[in-house]
Coordinates of C-alpha atoms and ligand atoms in Angstrom, one line a residue:
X833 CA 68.3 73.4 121.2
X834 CA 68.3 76.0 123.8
X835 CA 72.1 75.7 124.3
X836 CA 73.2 76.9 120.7
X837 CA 71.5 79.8 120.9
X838 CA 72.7 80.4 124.1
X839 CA 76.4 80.8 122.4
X840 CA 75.2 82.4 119.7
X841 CA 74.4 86.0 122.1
X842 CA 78.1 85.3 123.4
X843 CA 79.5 85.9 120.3
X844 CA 77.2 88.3 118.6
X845 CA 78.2 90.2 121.8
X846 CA 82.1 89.9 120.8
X847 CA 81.5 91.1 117.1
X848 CA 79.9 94.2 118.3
X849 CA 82.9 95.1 120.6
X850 CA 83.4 99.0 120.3
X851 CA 87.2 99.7 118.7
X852 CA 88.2 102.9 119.2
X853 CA 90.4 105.0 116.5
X854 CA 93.6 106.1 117.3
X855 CA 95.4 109.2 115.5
X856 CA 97.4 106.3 114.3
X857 CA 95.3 103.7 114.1
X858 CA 95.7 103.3 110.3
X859 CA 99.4 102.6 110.4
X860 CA 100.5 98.8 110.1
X861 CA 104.1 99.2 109.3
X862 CA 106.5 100.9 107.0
X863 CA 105.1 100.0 104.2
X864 CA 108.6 98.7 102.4
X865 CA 109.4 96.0 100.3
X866 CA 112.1 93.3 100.7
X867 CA 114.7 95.9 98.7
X868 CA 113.7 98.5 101.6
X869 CA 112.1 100.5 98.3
X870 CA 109.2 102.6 100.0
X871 CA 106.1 101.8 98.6
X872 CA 104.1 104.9 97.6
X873 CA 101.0 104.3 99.4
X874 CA 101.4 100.6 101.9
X875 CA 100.8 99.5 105.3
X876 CA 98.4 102.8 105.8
X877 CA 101.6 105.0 104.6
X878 CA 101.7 107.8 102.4
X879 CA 104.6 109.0 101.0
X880 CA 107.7 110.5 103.0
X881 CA 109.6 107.7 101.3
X882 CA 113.6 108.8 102.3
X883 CA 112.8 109.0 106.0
X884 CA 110.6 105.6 105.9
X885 CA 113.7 103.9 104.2
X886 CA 116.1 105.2 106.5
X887 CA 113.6 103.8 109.3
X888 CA 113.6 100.8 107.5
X889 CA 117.5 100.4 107.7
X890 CA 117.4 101.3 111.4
X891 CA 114.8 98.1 112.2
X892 CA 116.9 96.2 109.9
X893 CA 120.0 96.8 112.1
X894 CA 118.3 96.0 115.4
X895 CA 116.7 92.9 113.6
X896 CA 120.4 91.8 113.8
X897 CA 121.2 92.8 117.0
X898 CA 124.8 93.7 116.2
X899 CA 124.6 97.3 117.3
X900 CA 123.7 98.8 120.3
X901 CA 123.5 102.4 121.6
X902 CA 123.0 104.0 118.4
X903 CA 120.0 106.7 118.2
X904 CA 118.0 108.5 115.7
X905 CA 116.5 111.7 115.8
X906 CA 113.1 112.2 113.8
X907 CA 112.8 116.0 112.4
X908 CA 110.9 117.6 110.3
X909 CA 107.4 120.5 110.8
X910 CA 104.8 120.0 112.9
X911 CA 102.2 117.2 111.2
X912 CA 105.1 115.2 108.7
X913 CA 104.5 111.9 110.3
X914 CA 107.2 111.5 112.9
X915 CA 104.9 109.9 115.3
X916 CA 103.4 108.0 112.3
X917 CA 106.7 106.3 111.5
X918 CA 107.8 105.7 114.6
X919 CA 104.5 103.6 115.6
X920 CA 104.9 101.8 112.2
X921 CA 108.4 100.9 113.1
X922 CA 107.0 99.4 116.2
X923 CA 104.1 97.9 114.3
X924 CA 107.4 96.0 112.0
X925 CA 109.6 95.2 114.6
X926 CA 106.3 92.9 116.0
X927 CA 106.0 91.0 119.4
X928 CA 108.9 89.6 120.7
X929 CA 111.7 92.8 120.2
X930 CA 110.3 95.5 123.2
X931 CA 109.5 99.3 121.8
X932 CA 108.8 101.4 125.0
X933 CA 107.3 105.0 123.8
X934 CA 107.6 107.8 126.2
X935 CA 107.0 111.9 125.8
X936 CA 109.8 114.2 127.0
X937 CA 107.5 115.9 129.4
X938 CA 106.0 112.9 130.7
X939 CA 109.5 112.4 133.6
X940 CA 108.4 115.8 134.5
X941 CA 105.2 114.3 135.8
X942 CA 106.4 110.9 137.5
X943 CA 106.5 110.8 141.0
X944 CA 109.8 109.8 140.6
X945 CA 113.3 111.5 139.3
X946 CA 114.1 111.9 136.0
X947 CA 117.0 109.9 135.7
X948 CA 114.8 106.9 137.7
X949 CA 112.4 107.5 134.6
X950 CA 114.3 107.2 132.3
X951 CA 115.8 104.4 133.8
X952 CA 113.1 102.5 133.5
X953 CA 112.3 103.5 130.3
X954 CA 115.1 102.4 128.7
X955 CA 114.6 98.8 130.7
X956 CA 111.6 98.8 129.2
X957 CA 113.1 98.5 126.2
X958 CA 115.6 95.7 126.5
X959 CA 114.4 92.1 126.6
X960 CA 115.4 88.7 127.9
X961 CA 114.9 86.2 125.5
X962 CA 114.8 83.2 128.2
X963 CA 114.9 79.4 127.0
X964 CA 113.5 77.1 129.4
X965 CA 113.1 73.8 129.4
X966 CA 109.1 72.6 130.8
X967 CA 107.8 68.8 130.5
X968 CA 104.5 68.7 128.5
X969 CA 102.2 65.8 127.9
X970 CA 100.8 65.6 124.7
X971 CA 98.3 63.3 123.5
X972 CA 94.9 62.3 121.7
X973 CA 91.9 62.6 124.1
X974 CA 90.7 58.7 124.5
X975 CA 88.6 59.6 126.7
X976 CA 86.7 62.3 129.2
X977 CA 85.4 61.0 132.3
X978 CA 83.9 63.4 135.0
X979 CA 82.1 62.4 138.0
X980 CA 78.7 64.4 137.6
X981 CA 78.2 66.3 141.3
X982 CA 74.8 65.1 142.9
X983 CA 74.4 68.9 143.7
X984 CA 75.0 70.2 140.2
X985 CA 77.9 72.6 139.5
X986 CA 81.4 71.6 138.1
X987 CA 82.8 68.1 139.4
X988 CA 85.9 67.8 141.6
X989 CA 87.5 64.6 140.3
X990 CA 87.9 63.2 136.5
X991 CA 89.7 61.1 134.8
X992 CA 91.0 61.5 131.2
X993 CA 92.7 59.2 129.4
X994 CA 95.2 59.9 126.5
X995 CA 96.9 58.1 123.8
X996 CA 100.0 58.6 120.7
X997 CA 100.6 56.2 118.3
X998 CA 102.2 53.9 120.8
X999 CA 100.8 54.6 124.0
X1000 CA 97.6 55.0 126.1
X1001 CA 97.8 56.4 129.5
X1002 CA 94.9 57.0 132.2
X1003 CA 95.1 60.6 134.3
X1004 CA 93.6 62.0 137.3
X1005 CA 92.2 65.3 136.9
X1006 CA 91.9 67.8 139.6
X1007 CA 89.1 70.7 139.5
X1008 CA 91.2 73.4 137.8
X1009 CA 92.3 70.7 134.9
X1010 CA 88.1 70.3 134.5
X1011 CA 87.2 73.6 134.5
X1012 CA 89.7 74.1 131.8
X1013 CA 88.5 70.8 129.7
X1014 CA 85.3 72.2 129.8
X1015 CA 86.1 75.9 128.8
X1016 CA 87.7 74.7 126.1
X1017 CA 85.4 71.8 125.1
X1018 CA 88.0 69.1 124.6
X1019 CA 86.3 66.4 123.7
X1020 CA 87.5 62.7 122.3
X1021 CA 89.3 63.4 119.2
X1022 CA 91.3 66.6 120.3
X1023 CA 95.2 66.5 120.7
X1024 CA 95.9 68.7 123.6
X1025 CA 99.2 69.4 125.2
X1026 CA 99.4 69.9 129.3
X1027 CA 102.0 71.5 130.8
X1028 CA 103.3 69.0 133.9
X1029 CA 104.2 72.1 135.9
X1030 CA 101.5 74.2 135.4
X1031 CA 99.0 71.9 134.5
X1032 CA 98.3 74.4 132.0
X1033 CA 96.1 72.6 128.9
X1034 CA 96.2 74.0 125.4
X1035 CA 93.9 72.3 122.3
X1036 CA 96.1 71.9 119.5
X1037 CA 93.4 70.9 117.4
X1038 CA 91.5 67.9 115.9
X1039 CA 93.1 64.2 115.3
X1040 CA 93.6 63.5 111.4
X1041 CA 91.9 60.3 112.1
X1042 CA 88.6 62.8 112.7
X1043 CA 88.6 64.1 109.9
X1044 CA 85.9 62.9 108.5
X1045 CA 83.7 65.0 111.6
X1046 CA 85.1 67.6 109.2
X1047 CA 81.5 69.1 108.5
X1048 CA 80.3 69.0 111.9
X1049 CA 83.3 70.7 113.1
X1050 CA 83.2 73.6 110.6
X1051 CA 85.6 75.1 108.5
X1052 CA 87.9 77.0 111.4
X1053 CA 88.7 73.5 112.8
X1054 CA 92.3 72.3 113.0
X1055 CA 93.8 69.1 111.9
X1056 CA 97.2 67.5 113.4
X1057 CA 98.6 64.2 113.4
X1058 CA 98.0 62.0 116.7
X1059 CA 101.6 62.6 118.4
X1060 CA 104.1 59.7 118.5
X1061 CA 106.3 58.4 120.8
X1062 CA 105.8 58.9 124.5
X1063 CA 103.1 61.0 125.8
X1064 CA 105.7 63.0 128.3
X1065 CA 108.1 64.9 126.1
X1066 CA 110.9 67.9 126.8
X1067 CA 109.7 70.8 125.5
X1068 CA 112.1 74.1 124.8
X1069 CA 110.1 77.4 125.6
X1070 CA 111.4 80.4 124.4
X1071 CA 109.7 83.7 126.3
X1072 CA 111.1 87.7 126.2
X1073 CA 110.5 89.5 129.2
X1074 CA 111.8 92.7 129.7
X1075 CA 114.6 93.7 132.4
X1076 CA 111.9 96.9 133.8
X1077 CA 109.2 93.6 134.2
X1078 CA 112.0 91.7 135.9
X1079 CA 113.0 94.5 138.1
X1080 CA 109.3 95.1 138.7
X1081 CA 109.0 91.3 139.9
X1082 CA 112.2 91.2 141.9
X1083 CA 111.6 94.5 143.7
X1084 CA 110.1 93.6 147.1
X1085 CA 108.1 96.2 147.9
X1086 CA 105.9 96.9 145.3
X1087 CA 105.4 93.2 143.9
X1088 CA 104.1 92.2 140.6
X1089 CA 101.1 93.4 140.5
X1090 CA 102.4 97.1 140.2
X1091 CA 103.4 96.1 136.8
X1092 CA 99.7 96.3 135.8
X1093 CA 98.5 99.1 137.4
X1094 CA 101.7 100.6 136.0
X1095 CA 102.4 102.3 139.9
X1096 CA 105.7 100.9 140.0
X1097 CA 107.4 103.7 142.1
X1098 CA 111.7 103.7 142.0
X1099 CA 113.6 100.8 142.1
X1100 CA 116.3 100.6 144.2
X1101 CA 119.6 100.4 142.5
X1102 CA 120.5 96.8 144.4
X1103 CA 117.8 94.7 142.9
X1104 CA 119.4 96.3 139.3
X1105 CA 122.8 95.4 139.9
X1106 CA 121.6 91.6 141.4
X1107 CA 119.4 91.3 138.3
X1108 CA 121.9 92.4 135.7
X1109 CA 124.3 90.1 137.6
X1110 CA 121.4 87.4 137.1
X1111 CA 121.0 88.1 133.8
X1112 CA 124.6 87.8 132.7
X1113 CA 125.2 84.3 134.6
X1114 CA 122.1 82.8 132.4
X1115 CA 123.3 84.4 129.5
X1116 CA 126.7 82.4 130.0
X1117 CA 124.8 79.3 130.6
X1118 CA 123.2 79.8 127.4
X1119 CA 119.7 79.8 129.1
X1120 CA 118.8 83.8 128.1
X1121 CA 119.9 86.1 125.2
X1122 CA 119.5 90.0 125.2
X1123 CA 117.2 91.3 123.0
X1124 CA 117.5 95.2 122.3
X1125 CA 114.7 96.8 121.9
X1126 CA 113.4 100.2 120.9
X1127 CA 112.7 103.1 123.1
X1128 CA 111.0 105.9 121.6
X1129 CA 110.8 109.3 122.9
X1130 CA 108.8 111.6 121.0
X1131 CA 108.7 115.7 121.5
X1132 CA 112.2 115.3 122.9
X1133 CA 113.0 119.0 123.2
X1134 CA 111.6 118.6 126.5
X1135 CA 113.9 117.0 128.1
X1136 CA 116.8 119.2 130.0
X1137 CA 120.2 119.4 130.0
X1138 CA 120.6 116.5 132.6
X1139 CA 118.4 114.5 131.2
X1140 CA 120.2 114.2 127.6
X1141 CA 123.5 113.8 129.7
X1142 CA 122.6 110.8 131.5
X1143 CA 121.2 109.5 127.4
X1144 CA 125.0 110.4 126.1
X1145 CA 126.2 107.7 128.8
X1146 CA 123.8 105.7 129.0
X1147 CA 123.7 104.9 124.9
X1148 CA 127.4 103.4 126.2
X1149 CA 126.1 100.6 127.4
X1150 CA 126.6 97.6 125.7
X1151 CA 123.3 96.4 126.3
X1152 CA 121.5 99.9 125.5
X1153 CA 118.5 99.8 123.0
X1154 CA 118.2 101.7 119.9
X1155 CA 117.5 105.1 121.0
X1156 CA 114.7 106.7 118.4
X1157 CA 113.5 110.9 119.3
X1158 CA 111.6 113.2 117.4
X1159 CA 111.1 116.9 117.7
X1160 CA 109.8 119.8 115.8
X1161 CA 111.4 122.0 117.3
X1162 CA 114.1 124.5 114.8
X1163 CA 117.1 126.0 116.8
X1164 CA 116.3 126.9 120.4
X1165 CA 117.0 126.9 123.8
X1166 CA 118.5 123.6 125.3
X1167 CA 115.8 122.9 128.5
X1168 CA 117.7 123.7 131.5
X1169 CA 120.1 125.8 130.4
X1170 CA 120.4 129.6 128.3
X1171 CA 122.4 127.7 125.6
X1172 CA 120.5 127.5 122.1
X1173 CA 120.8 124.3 119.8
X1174 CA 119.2 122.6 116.9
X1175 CA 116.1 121.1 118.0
X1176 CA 117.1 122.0 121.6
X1177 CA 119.4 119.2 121.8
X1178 CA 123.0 119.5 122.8
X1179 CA 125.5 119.2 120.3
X1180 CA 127.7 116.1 121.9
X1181 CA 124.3 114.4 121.6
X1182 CA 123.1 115.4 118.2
X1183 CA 127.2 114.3 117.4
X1184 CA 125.8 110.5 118.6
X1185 CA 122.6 110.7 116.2
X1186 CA 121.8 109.4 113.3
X1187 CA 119.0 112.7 112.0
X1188 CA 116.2 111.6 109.5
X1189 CA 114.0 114.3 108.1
X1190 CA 110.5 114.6 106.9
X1191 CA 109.5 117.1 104.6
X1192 CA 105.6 118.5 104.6
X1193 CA 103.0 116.7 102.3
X1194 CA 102.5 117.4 98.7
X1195 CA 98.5 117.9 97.9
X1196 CA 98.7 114.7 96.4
X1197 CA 100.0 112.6 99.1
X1198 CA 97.4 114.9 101.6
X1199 CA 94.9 113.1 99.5
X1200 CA 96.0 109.8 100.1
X1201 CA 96.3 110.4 103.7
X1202 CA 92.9 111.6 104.3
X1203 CA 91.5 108.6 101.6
X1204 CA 92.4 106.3 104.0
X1205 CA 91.6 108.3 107.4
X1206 CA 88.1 107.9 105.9
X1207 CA 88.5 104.4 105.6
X1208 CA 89.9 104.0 108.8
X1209 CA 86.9 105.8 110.4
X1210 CA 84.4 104.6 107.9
X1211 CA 83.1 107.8 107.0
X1212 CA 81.8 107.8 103.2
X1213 CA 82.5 110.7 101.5
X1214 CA 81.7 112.5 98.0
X1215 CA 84.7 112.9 95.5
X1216 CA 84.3 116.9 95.5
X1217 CA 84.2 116.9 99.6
X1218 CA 88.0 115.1 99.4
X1219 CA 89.1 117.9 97.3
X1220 CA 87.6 120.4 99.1
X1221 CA 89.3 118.9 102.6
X1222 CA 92.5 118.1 100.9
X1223 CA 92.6 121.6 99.7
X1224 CA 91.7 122.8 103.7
X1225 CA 94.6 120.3 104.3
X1226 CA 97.0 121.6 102.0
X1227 CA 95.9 125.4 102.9
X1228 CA 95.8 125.1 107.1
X1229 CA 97.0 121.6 108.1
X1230 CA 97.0 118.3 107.7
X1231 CA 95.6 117.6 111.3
X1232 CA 93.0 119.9 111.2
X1233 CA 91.5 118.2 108.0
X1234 CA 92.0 115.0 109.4
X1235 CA 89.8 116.3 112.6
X1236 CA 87.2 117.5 110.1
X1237 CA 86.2 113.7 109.3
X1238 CA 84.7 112.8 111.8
X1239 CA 83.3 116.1 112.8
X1240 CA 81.7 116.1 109.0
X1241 CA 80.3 113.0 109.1
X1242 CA 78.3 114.0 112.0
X1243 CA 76.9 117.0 110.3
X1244 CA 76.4 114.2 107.0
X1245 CA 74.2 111.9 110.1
X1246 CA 72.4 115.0 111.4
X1247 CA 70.9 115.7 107.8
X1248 CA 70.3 112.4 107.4
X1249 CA 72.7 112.0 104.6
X1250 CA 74.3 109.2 102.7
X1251 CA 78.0 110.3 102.3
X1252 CA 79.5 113.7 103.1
X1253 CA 79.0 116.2 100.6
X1254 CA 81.1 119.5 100.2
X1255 CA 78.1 121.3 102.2
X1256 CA 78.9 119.1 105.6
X1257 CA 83.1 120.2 105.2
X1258 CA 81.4 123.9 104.8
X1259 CA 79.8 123.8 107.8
X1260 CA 82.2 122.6 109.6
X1261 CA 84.7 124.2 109.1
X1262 CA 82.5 127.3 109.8
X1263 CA 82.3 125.7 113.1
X1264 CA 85.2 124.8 113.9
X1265 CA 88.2 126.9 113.3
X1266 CA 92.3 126.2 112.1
X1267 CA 95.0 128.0 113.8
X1268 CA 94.8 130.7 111.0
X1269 CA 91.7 131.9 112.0
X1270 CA 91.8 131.6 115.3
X1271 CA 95.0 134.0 115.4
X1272 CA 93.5 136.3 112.9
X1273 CA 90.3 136.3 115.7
X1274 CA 92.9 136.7 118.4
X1275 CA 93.9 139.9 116.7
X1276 CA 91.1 141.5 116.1
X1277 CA 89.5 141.2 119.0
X1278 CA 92.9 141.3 121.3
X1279 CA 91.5 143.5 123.9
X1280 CA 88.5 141.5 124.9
X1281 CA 90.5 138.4 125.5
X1282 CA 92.4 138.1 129.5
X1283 CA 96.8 138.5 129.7
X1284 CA 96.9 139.9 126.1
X1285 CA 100.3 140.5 126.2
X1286 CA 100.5 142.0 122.4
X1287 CA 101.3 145.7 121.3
X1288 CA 99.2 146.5 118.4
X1289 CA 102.1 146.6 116.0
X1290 CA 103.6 142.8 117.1
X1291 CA 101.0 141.6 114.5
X1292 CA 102.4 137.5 113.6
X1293 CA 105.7 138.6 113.9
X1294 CA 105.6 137.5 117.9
X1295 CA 104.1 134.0 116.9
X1296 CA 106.5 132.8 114.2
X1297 CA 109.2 134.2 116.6
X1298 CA 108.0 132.1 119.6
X1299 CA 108.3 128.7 117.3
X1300 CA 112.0 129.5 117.1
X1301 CA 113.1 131.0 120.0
Ligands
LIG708 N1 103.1 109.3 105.7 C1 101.9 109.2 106.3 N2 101.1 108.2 106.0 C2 99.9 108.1 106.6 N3 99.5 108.9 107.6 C3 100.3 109.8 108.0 C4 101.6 110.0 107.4 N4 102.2 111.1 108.0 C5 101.3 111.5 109.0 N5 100.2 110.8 109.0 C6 99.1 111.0 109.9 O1 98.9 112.4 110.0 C7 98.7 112.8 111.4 C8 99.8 113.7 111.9 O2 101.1 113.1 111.8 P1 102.1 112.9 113.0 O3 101.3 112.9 114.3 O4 102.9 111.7 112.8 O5 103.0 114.2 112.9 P2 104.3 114.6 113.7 O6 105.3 114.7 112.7 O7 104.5 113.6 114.8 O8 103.9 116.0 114.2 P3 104.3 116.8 115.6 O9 105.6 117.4 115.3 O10 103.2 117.8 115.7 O11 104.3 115.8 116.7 C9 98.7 111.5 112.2 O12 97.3 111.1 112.3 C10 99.4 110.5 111.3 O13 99.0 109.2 111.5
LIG709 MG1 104.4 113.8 116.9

């Protein structure tokens, strides 16, 4: 039985598949219940309950898709999960509605302008919910028949016949239809459905009248009733693409492929105007639907003063998505301009948004976080080394203990340790400084360092005075 084996490496192979871990890899959602009620630890969340409930109400609004243009700003320090709720807003809002996620300074960096950028962010982040109507064929297999090749390799020509409760039927198969039988090892006894325009086969599962093949099949077999009526049936399809992928398509000279490598260059404002026009005609047939999206732009202070112009007017647009920002930044200068304002955005903006704050961890809730960080990065770790890094946590940040994980688990392998004890934080964070220090460093030894740009008596003054400026 050389062939089972055979499969066997395939899939040992898939199991072992490296997953890397994100800064917020851990988050799965909100972490609400059906009242919108925060729950205190849920979904990989901790805490910050007001500003995950107000999040909550937001997704809740473009679930219903009766408002458009509205946008919410995200404040709060450095480290209070901005980022974190706005990925588990995306993680809730799940596959069909579109969340685009930008950085301000990222439409610095395009090779494109600003407003093009943004543009196409905010495309991103509306979808078409298209309906169209496709012809399948959906049957139980009867019957596989594929002429065997005298030279080996896969056979040109088949036949395969399929049957409902009423009908059998004989098809030809052409070589792309048998590579695809085989792939999927449809055999007699599957329902599959083929799509007559594509000739795209999918396995729906096993026939009920199989099931007693039950334990030769295993336990992640399907069962489905052997389908009725004709074998060719109308079938609605329901797909969301978003308008930046149509534009992408439409747009001649960069083709479609430019939507993977993500080079897709500026679109000229034509191809918009003939797509939107596109767009609205199906949408009066009833063939499409608009489906607003989110579009996230985190550290928005870094966008300039024409930049949050062209967001004012665009957030007009009866179609706009739900704008959602963040910042850390307190009151300072407006990007562009020698104006200051709140979290360096303009006032007629900040007028337009809806501002939900986060507040810094309580030692507690620190705890919580880096309980499941651990988890997430399957470190084991002592009960007095979690107090000792929730204490670093609550003293420094909640980053920097976050980074000491991983970084502590290392020095745990290196001794040839079991879980991380309170001597493995020690060292590391010996090794590895927080902010803190490093100034403190900075300021003793000022002189040996290149541009110091200090007078001896700025001490921290200068720093905390930089974060507001
Ligand atoms: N409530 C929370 N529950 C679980 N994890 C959290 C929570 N808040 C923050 N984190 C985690 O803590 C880390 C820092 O949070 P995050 O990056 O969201 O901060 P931020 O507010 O965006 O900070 P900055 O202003 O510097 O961008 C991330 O790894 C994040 O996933
Ligand atoms: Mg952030």
């Amino acid at each position: 039985m050389t062939t089972t084996t055979d499969v066997k490496v395939s899939e040992v192979k898939d199991l072992t598949r490296v997953e890397r871990i994100g800064a917020h890899s851990h988050i799965r959602g909100l972490g609400l219940d059906d009242a919108f009620e925060a729950r205190n630890v849920s979904q990989g969340m901790v805490g910050q309950k007001a500003a995950r409930r107000a999040a909550g109400v937001i997704l809740e609004l473009i679930r219903q898709g009766k408002i458009a243009g509205r946008a919410v700003l995200l404040a709060g320090q450095p480290g209070t999960g901005k980022t974190a709720i706005a990925m588990g807003m995306a993680k809730a809002l799940g596959e069909e509605t579109p969340f685009a996620m930008m950085a301000g300074s990222e439409i610095f960096s395009l090779e494109m302008s600003k407003t093009e950028a943004l543009t196409q962010a905010f495309r991103k982040a509306i979808g078409v919910r298209i309906k169209e109507e496709t012809e399948m064929i959906e049957g139980e297999v009867v019957e596989v028949e594929v002429d065997k090749p005298a030279a080996g390799g896969v056979s040109k020509t088949g036949k395969l016949t399929l049957k409902t409760t009423e009908m059998e039927t004989v098809f030809d198969l052409g070589q792309k239809m048998i590579e695809s039988l085989v792939k999927q090892k449809i055999q007699h006894g599957d329902v599959i459905a083929i799509d007559k325009a594509s000739g795209k086969i999918t396995k729906l599962g096993r026939s009920f009248a199989r099931s007693k093949d039950f334990d030769a099949m295993g336990p992640a077999t399907k069962f489905v009733q052997c389908p009725d009526g004709e074998l060719q049936k109308k079938k609605e399809l329901v797909h969301v693409v978003t308008l930046h992928e149509i534009d992408v398509i439409n747009s001649r000279s960069q083709g479609f492929l430019a939507l993977f490598s993500g080079d897709t260059g500026e679109i000229r404002s034509e191809v918009r105007e003939q797509i939107d026009g596109k767009v609205a005609a199906w949408r009066e047939e009833g063939k499409a639907e608009i489906v607003p999206g989110v579009l996230f732009i985190d550290e928005v202070h870094m966008l300039d003063i024409e930049c949050f112009s062209w967001l004012n007017r665009a957030l007009e647009n009866e179609n706009a998505p739900i704008l959602v920002v963040a910042t850390n930044r307190g009151i300072t200068r407006i990007r562009g301009t020698n104006y200051k304002s709140p979290h360096g955005i303009p006032i007629d903006l900040l007028d337009r948004l809806l501002i939900i704050s986060t507040s810094p961890y309580t030692e507690q809730e620190i705890r919580k976080i880096l309980d499941i960080r651990c988890e997430e990065e399957d470190v084991e770790m002592s009960e007095d080394a979690r107090d000792l890094l929730t204490k670093i946590g609550h003293e420094t940040s909640l980053r920097y203990a976050i980074h000491l994980i991983n970084a502590a688990a290392l020095a745990c392998q290196k001794r040839k340790g079991k879980e991380v004890e309170m001597e493995d934080i020690g060292r590391v964070y010996s090794l590895f400084v927080d902010v803190k220090r490093s100034t403190q460093f900075l300021m003793e030894y000022q002189e040996q360092f290149m541009f110091n740009e200090m007078s001896p008596d700025d001490e921290m003054e200068e720093d905390s005075a930089q974060h507001t400026e």
